[in-house]
mmCIF file of C-alpha atoms and ligand atoms in Angstrom:
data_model
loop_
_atom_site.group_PDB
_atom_site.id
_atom_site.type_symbol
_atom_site.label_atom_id
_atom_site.label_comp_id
_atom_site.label_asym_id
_atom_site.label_seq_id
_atom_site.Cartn_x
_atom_site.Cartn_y
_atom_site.Cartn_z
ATOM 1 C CA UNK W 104 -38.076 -123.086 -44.130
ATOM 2 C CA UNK W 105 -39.116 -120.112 -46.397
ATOM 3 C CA UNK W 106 -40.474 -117.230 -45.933
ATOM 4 C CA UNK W 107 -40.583 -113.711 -47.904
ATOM 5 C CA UNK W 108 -38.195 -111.131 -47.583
ATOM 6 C CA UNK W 109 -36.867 -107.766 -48.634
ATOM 7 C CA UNK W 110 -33.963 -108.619 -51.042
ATOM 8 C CA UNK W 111 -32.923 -105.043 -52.740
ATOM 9 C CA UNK W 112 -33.513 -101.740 -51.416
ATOM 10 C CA UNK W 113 -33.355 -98.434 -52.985
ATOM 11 C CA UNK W 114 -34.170 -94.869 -52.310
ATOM 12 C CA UNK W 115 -34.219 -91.133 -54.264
ATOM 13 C CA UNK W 116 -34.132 -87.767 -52.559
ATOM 14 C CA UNK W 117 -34.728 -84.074 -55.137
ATOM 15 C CA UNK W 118 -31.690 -82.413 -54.817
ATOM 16 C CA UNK W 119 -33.444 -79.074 -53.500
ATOM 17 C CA UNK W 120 -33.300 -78.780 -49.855
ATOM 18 C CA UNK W 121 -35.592 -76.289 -48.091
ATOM 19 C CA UNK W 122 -34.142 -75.216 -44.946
ATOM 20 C CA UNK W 123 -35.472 -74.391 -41.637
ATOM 21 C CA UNK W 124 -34.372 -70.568 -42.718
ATOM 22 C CA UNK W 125 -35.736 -70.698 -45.900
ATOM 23 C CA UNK W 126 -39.265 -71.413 -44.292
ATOM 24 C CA UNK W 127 -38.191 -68.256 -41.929
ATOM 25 C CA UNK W 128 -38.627 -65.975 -45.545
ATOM 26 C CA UNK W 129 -41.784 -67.501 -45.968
ATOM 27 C CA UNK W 130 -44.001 -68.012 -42.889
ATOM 28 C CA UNK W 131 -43.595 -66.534 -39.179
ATOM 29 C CA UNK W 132 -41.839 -69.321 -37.667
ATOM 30 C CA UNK W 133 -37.883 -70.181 -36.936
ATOM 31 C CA UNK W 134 -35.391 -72.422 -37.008
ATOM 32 C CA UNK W 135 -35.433 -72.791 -32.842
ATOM 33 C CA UNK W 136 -39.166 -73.489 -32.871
ATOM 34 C CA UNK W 137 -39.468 -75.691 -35.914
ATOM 35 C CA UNK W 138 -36.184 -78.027 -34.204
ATOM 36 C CA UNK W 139 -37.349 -78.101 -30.584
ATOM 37 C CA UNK W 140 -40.622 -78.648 -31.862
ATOM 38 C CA UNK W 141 -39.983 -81.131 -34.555
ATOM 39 C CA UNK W 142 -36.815 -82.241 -34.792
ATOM 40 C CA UNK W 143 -36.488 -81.207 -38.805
ATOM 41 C CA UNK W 144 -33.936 -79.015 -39.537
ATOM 42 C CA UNK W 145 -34.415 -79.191 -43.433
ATOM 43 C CA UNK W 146 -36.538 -81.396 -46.142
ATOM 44 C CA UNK W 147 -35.953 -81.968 -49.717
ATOM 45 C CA UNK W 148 -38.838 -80.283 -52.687
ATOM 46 C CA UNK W 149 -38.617 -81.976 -56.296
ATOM 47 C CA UNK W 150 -38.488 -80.104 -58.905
ATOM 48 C CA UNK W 151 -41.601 -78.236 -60.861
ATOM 49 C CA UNK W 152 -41.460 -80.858 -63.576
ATOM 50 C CA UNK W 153 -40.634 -84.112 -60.838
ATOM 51 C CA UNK W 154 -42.993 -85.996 -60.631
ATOM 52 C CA UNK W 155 -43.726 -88.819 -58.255
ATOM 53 C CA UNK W 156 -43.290 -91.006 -60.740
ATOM 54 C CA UNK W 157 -40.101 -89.712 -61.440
ATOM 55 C CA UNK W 158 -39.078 -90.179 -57.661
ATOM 56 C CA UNK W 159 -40.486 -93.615 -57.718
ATOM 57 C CA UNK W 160 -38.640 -94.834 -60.575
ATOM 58 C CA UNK W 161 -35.302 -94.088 -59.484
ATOM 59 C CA UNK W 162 -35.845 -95.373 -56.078
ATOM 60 C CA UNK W 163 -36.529 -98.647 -58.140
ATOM 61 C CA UNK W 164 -33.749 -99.201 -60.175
ATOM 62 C CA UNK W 165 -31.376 -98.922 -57.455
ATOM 63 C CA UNK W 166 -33.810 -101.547 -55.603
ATOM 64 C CA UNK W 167 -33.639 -103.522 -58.764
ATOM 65 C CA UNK W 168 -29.931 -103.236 -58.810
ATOM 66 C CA UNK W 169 -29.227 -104.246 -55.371
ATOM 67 C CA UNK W 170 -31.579 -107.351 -55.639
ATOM 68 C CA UNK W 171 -29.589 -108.126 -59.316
ATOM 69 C CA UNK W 172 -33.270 -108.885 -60.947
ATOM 70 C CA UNK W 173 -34.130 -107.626 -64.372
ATOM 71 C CA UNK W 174 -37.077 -105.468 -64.657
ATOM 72 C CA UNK W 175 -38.310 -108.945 -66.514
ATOM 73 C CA UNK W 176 -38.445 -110.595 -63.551
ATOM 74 C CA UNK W 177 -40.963 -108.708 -62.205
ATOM 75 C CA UNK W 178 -44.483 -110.090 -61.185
ATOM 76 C CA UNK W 179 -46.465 -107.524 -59.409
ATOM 77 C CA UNK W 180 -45.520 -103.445 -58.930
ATOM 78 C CA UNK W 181 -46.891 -101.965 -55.980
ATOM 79 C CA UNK W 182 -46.765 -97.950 -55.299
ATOM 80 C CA UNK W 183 -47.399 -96.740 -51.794
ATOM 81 C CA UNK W 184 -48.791 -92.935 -52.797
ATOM 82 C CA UNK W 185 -51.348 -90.176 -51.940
ATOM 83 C CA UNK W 186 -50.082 -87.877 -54.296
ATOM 84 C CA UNK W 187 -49.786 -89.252 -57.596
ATOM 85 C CA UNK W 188 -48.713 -87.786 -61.120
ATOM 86 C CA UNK W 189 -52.427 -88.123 -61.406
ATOM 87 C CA UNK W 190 -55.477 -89.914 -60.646
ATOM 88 C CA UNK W 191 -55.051 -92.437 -63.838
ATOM 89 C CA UNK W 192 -53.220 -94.051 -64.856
ATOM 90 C CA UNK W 193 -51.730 -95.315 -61.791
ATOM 91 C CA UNK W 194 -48.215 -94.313 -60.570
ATOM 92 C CA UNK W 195 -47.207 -98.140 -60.622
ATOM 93 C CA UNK W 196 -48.345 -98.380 -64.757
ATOM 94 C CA UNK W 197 -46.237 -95.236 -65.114
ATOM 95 C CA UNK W 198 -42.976 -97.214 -63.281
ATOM 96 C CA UNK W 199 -43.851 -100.188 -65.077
ATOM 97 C CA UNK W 200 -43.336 -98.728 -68.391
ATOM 98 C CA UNK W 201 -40.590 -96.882 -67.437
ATOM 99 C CA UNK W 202 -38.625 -99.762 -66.044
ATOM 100 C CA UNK W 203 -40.129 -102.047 -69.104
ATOM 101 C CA UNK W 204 -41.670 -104.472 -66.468
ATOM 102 C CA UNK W 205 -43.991 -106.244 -69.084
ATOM 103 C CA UNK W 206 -44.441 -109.038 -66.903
ATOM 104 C CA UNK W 207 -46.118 -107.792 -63.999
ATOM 105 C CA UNK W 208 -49.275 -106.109 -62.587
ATOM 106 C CA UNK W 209 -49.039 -103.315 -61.220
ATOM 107 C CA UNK W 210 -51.281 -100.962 -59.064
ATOM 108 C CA UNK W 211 -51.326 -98.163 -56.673
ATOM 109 C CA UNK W 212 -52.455 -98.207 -52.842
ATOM 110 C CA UNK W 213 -53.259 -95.363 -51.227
ATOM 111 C CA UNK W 214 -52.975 -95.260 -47.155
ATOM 112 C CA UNK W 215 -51.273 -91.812 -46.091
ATOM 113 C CA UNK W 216 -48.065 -92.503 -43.791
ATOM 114 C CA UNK W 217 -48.913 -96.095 -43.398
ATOM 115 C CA UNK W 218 -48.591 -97.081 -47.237
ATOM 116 C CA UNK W 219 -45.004 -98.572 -47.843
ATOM 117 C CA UNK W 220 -46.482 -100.886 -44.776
ATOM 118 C CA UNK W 221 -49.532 -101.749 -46.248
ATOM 119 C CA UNK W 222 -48.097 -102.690 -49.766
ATOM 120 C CA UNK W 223 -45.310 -104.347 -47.946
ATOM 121 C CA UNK W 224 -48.193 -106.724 -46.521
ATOM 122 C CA UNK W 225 -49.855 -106.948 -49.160
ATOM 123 C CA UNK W 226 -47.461 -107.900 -51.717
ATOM 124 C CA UNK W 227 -45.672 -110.662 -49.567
ATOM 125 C CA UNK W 228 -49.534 -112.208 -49.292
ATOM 126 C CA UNK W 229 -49.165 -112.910 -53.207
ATOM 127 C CA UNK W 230 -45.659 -114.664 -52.823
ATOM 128 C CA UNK W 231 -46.667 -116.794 -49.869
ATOM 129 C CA UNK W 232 -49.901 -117.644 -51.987
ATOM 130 C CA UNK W 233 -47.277 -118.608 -54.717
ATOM 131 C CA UNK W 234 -49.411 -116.405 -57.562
ATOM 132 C CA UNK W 235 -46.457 -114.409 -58.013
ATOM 133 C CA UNK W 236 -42.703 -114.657 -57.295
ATOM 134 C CA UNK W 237 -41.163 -111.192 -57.211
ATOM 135 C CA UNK W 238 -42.658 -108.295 -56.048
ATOM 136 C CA UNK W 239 -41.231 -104.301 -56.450
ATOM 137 C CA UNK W 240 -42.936 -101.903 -53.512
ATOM 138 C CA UNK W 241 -42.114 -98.254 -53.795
ATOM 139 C CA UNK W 242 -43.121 -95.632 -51.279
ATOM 140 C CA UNK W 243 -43.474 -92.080 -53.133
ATOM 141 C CA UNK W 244 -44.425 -89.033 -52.537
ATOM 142 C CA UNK W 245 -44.689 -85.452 -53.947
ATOM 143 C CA UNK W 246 -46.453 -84.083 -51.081
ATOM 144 C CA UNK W 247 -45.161 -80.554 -51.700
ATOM 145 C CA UNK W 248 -47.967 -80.234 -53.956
ATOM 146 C CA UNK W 249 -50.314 -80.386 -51.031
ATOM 147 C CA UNK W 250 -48.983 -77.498 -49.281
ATOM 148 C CA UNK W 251 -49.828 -74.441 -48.530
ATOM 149 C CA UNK W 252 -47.179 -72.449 -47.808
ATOM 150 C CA UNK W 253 -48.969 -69.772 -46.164
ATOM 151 C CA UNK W 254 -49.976 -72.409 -43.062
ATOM 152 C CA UNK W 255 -47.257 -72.745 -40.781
ATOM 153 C CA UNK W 256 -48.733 -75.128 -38.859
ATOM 154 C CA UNK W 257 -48.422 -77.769 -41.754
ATOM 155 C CA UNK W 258 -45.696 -76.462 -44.115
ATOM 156 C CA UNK W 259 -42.806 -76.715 -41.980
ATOM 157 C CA UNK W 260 -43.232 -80.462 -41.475
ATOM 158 C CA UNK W 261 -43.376 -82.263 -45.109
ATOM 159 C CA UNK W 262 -40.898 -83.204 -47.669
ATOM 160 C CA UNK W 263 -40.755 -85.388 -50.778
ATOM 161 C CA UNK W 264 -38.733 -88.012 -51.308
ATOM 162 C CA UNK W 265 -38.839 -92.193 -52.628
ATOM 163 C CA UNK W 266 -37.934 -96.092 -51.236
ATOM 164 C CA UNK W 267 -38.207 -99.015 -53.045
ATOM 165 C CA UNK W 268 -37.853 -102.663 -51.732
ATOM 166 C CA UNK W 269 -37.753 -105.865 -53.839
ATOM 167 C CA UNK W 270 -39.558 -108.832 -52.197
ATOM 168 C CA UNK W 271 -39.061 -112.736 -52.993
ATOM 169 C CA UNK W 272 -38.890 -115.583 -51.051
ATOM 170 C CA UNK W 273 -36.026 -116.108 -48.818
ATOM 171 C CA UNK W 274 -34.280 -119.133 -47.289
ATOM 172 C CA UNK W 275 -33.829 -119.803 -43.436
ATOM 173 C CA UNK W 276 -35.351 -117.976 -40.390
ATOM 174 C CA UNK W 277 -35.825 -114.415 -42.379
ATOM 175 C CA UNK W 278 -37.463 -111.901 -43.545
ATOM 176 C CA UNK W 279 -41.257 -110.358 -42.846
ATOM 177 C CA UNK W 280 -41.910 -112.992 -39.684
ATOM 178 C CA UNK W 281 -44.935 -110.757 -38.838
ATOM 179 C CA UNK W 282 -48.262 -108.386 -40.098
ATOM 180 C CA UNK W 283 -50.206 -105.396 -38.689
ATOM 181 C CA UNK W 284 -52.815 -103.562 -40.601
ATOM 182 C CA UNK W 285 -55.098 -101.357 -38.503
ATOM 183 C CA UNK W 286 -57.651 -98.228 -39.699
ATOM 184 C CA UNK W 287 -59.614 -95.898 -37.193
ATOM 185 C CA UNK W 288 -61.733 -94.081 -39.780
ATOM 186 C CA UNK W 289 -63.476 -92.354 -37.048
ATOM 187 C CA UNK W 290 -60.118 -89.987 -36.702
ATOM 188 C CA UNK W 291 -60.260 -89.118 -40.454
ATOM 189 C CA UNK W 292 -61.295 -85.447 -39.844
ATOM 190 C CA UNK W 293 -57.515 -84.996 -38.064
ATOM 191 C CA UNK W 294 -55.965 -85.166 -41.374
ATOM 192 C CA UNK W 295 -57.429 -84.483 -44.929
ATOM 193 C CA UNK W 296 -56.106 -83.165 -48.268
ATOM 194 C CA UNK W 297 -59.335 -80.572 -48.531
ATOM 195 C CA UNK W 298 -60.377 -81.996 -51.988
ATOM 196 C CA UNK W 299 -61.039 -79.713 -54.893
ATOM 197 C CA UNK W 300 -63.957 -81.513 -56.345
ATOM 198 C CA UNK W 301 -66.117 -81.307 -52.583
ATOM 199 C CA UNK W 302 -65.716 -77.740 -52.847
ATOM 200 C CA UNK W 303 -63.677 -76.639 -56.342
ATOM 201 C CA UNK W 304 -64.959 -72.706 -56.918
ATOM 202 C CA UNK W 305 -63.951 -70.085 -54.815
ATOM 203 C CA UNK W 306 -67.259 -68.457 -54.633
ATOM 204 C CA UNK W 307 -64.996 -65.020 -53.743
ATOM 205 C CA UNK W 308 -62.624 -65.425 -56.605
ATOM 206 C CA UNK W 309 -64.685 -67.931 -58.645
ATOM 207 C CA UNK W 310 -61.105 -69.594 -58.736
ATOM 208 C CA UNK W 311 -60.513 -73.130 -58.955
ATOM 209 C CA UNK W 312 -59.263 -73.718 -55.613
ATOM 210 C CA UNK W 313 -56.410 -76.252 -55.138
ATOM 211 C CA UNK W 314 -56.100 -79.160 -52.727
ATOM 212 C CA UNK W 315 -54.079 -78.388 -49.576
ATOM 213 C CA UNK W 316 -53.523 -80.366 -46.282
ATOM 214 C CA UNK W 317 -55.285 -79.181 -43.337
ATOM 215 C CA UNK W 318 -54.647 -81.060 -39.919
ATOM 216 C CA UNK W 319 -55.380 -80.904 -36.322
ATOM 217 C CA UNK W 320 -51.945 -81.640 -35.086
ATOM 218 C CA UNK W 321 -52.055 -81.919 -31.507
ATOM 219 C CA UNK W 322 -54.641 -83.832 -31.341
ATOM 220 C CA UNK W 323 -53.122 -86.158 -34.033
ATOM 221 C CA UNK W 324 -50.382 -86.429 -31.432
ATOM 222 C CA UNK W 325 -51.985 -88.145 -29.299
ATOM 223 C CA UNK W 326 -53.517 -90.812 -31.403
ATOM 224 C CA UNK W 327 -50.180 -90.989 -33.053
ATOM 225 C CA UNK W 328 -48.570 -92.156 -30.094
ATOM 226 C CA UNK W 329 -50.985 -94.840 -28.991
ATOM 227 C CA UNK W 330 -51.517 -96.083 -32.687
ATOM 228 C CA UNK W 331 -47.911 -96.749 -33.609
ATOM 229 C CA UNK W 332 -47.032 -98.387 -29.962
ATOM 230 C CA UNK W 333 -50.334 -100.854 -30.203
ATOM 231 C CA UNK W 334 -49.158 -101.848 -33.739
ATOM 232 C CA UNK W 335 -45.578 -102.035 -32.437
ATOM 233 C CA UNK W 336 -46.897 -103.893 -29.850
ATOM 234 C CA UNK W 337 -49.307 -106.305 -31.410
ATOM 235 C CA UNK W 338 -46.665 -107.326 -34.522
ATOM 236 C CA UNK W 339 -44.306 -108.221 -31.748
ATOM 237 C CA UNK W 340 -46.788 -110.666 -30.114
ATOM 238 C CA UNK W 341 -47.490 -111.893 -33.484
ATOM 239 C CA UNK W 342 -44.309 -112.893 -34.425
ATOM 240 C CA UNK W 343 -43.843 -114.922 -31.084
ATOM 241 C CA UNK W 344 -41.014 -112.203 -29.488
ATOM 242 C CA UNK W 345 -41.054 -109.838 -26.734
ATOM 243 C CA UNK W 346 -39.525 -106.128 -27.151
ATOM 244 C CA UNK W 347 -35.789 -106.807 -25.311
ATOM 245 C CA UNK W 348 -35.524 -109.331 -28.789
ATOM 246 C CA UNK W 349 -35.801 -105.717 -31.031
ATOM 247 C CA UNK W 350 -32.597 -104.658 -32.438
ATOM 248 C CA UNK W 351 -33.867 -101.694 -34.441
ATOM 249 C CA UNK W 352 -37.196 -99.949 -34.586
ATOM 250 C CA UNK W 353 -37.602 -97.611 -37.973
ATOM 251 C CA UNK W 354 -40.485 -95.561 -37.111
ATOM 252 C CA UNK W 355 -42.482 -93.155 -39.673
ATOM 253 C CA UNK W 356 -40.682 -89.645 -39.242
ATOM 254 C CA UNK W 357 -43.623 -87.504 -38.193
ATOM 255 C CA UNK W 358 -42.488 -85.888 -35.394
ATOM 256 C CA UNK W 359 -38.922 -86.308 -33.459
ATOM 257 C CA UNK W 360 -41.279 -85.997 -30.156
ATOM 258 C CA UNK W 361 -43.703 -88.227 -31.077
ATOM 259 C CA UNK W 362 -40.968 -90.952 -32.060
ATOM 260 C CA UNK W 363 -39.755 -90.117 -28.569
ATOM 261 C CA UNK W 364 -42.848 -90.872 -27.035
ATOM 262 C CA UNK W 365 -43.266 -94.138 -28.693
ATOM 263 C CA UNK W 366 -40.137 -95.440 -27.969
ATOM 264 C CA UNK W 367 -41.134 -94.077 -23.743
ATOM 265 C CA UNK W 368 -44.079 -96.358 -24.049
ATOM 266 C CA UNK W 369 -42.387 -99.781 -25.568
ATOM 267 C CA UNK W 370 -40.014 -99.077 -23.114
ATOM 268 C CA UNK W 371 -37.273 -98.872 -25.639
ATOM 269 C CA UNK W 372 -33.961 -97.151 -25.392
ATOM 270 C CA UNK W 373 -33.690 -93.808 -28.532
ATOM 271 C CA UNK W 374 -30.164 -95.841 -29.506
ATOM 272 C CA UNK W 375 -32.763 -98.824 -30.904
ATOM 273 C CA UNK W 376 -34.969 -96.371 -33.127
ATOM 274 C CA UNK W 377 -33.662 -94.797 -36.234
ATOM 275 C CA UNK W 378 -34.233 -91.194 -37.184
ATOM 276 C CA UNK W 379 -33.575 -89.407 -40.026
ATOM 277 C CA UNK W 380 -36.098 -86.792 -39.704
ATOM 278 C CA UNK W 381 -33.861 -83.744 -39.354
ATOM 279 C CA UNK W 382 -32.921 -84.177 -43.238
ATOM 280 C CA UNK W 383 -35.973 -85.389 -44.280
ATOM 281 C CA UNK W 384 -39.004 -84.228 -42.384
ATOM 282 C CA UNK W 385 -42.376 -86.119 -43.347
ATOM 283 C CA UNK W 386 -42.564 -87.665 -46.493
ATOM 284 C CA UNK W 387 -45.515 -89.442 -45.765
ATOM 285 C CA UNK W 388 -45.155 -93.307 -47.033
ATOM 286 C CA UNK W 389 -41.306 -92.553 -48.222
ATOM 287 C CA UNK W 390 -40.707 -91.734 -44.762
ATOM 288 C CA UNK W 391 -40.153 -95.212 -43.871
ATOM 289 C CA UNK W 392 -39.032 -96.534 -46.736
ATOM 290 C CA UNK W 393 -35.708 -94.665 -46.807
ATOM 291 C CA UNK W 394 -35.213 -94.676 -43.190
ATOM 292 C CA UNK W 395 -34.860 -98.372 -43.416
ATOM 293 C CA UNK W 396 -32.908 -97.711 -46.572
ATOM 294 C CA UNK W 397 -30.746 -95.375 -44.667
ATOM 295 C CA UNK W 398 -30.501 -97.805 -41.600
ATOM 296 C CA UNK W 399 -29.223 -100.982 -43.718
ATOM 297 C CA UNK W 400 -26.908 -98.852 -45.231
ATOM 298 C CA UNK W 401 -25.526 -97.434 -41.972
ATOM 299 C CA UNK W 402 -25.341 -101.028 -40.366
ATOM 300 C CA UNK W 403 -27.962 -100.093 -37.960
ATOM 301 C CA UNK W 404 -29.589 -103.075 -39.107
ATOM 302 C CA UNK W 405 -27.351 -105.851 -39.773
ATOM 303 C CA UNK W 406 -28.170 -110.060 -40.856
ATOM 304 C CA UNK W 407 -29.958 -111.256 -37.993
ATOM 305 C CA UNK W 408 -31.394 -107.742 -36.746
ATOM 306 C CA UNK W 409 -34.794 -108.142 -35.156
ATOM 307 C CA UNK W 410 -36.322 -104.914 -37.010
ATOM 308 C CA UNK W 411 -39.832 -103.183 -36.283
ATOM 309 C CA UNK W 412 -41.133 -101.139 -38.877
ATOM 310 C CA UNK W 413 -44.276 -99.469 -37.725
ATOM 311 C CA UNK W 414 -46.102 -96.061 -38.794
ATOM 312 C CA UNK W 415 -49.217 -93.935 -38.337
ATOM 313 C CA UNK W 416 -51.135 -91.691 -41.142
ATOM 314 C CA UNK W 417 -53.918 -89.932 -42.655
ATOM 315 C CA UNK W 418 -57.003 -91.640 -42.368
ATOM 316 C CA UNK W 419 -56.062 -93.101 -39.344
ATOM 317 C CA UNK W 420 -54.033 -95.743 -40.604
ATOM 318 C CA UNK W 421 -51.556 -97.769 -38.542
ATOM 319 C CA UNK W 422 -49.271 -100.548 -39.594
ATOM 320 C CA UNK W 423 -46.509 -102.490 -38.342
ATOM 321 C CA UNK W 424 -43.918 -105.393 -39.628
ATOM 322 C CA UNK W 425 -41.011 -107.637 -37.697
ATOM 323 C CA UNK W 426 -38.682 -108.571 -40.294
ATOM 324 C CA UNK W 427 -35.858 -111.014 -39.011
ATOM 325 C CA UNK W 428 -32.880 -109.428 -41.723
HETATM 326 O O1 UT7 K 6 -47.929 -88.180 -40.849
HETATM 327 C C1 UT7 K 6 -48.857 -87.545 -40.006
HETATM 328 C C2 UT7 K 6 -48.631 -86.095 -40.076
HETATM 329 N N1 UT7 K 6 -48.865 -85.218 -39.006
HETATM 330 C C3 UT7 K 6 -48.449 -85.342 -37.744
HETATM 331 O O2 UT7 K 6 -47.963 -86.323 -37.302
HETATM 332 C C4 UT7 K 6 -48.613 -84.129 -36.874
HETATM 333 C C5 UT7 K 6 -48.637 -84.449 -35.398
HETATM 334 N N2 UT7 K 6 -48.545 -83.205 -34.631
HETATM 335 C C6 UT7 K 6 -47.395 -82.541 -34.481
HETATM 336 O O3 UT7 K 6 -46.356 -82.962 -34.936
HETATM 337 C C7 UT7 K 6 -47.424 -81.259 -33.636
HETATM 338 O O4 UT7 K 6 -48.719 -81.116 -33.084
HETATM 339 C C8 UT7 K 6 -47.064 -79.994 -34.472
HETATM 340 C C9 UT7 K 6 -45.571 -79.991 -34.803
HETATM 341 C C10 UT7 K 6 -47.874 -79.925 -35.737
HETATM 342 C C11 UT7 K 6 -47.340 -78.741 -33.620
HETATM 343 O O5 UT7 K 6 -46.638 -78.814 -32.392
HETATM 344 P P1 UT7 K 6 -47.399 -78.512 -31.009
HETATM 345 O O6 UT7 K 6 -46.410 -78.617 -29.947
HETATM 346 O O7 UT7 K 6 -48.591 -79.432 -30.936
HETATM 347 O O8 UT7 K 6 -47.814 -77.004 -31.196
HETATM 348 P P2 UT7 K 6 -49.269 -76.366 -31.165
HETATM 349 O O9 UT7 K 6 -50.035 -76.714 -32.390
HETATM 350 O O10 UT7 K 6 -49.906 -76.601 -29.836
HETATM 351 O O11 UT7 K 6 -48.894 -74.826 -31.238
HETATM 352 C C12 UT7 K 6 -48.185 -74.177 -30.178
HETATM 353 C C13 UT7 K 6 -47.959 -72.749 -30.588
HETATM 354 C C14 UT7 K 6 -49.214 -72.047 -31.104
HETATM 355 O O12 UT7 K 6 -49.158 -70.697 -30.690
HETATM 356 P P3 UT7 K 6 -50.008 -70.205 -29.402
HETATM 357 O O13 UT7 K 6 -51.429 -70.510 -29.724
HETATM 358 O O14 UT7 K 6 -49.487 -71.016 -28.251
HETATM 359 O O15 UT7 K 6 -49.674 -68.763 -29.340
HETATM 360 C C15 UT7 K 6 -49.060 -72.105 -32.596
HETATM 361 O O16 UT7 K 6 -49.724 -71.058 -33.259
HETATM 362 O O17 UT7 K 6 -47.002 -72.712 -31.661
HETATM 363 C C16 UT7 K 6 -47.562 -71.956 -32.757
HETATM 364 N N3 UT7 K 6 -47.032 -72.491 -34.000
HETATM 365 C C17 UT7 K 6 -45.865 -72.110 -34.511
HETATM 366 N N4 UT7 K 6 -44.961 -71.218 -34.099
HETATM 367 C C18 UT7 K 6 -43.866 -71.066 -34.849
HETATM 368 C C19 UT7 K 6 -47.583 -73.448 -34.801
HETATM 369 N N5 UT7 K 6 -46.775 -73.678 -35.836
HETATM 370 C C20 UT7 K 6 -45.698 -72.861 -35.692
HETATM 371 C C21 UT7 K 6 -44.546 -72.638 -36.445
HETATM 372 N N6 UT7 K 6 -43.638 -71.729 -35.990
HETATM 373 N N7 UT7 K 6 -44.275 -73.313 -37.584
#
């Protein structure tokens, strides 16, 4: 029996952390409120001349390293982003030349949160289909371009950051056993990145005005909670198991209380999720990616682990996966 699996993983965090008290100099918030609140105690900010890109190429050689494939061996690149070096070419091109992938296609996918999920499922479709044998999906983000630093209701929660998974097929009763690709346009007003070209001049300043997040976050809550335990919920059906057969849920790190919530609903004890958010905060598709980096590596997740990955975003987009690992 063969199925497709995740056979290298990789992440890459920007050395600069932002702290809780950093964001104390900037907006009127502090460290008590942003922790109780959120759970994050710091994120990480790449540099003024990072780009995601960058971020999204280191994450991949380590993947490429851990699966021991040459860049050569490479059929399809797949970028989970929403904030790419720029609109064209894609961020995928951009890793593909980097890594000298000359073999493979390559393009982006752009689904908030939910993006490393959707390229996850989308990828393994062209292995089982047999068009293409191995497949590199990277999650990356340089969403501290988004912010504005002046809300505090939105610039205490993001971070930047990049995972990378290699996918092939895999012998025996493993890897991605199970799908979940959900969208609720009709919540897209929660979220948005205010675009530049719907309203670019500052008719005060006659300034070109740049794109920042703007969010209705309680209300986003709530449709957070019920999205990411439906797709839990569904994947699990799908791949023929009930929720006491879970080993490890890695959520997407929006919100400590919301992953809380979540894991209330499945009925789930906290010691089956991983969280990394404290480090981390939000870094939209990366968020997942490099918790389950983070959660191999810690031996949360171990051969055999029955693992849920499952996420909300922007859009609204939910996902989930069971991967047997
Ligand atoms: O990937 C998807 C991304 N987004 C999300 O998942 C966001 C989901 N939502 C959330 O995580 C939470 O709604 C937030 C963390 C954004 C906000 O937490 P909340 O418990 O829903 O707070 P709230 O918006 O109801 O605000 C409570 C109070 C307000 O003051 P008043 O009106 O009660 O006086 C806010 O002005 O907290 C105030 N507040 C802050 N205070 C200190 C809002 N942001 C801050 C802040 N520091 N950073």
């Amino acid at each position: 029996m063969s199925n497709v699996g995740i056979i290298g993983l990789g992440h890459y965090l920007p050395k600069k952390k932002l702290t809780n008290a950093d964001l104390e100099k900037l907006v009127d918030t502090s460290d008590e409120w942003i922790i109780t609140r959120t759970g994050i105690r710091e994120r990480r900010v790449a540099g003024r001349k990072e780009r995601t890109s960058d971020l999204a190429v280191r994450s991949a050689r380590q993947a490429l390293s851990d699966a021991k494939l040459d860049p050569a061996g490479l059929d399809l690149i797949i970028v989970a982003t929403i904030s790419p070096d720029s609109n064209f070419p894609s961020v995928a091109c951009l890793v593909q030349k980097a890594l000298r992938a000359d073999n493979a296609a390559a393009f982006d996918i752009s689904a908030a949160c939910s993006g490393f999920l959707y390229a996850l499922t989308t990828a393994k479709q062209f292995i089982l289909s047999g068009l293409y044998r191995n497949a590199l999906v990277i999650a990356a983000e340089k969403i501290t371009n988004f912010i504005d630093w002046n809300d505090r209701s939105t610039c205490i929660l993001f971070g930047d950051g990049a995972g990378a998974c290699v996918l092939s097929k895999v012998k025996g009763p493993r890897g991605i056993i199970s799908d979940y690709m959900h969208a609720q346009g009709r919540f897209g007003d929660l979220m948005m990145v205010k675009s530049a070209d719907r309203e670019p001049l500052d008719q005060k300043t006659k300034t070109m005005q740049a794109p920042r997040i703007a969010m209705q976050g309680k209300e986003l809550f709530k449709v957070a909670v019920n999205s990411m335990a439906d797709a839990a919920t569904v994947a699990v059906q799908k791949a023929g198991m009930k929720l006491d057969d879970i080993d490890c849920v890695v959520p997407h790190q929006a919100n400590d209380r919301i992953i809380a919530a979540v894991a209330k609903k499945l009925g789930l004890p906290k010691s089956k999720i991983f969280v990394n958010i404290d480090k981390y905060g939000n870094m939209s598709a990366a968020s997942i990616a490099v918790a389950l980096y983070e959660a191999v590596k810690q031996k949360k997740i171990k051969r055999g682990s029955n693992v849920v990955l499952v996420t909300f975003g922007a859009g609204l987009v939910s996902a989930a996966n069971v991967v047997k690992w």
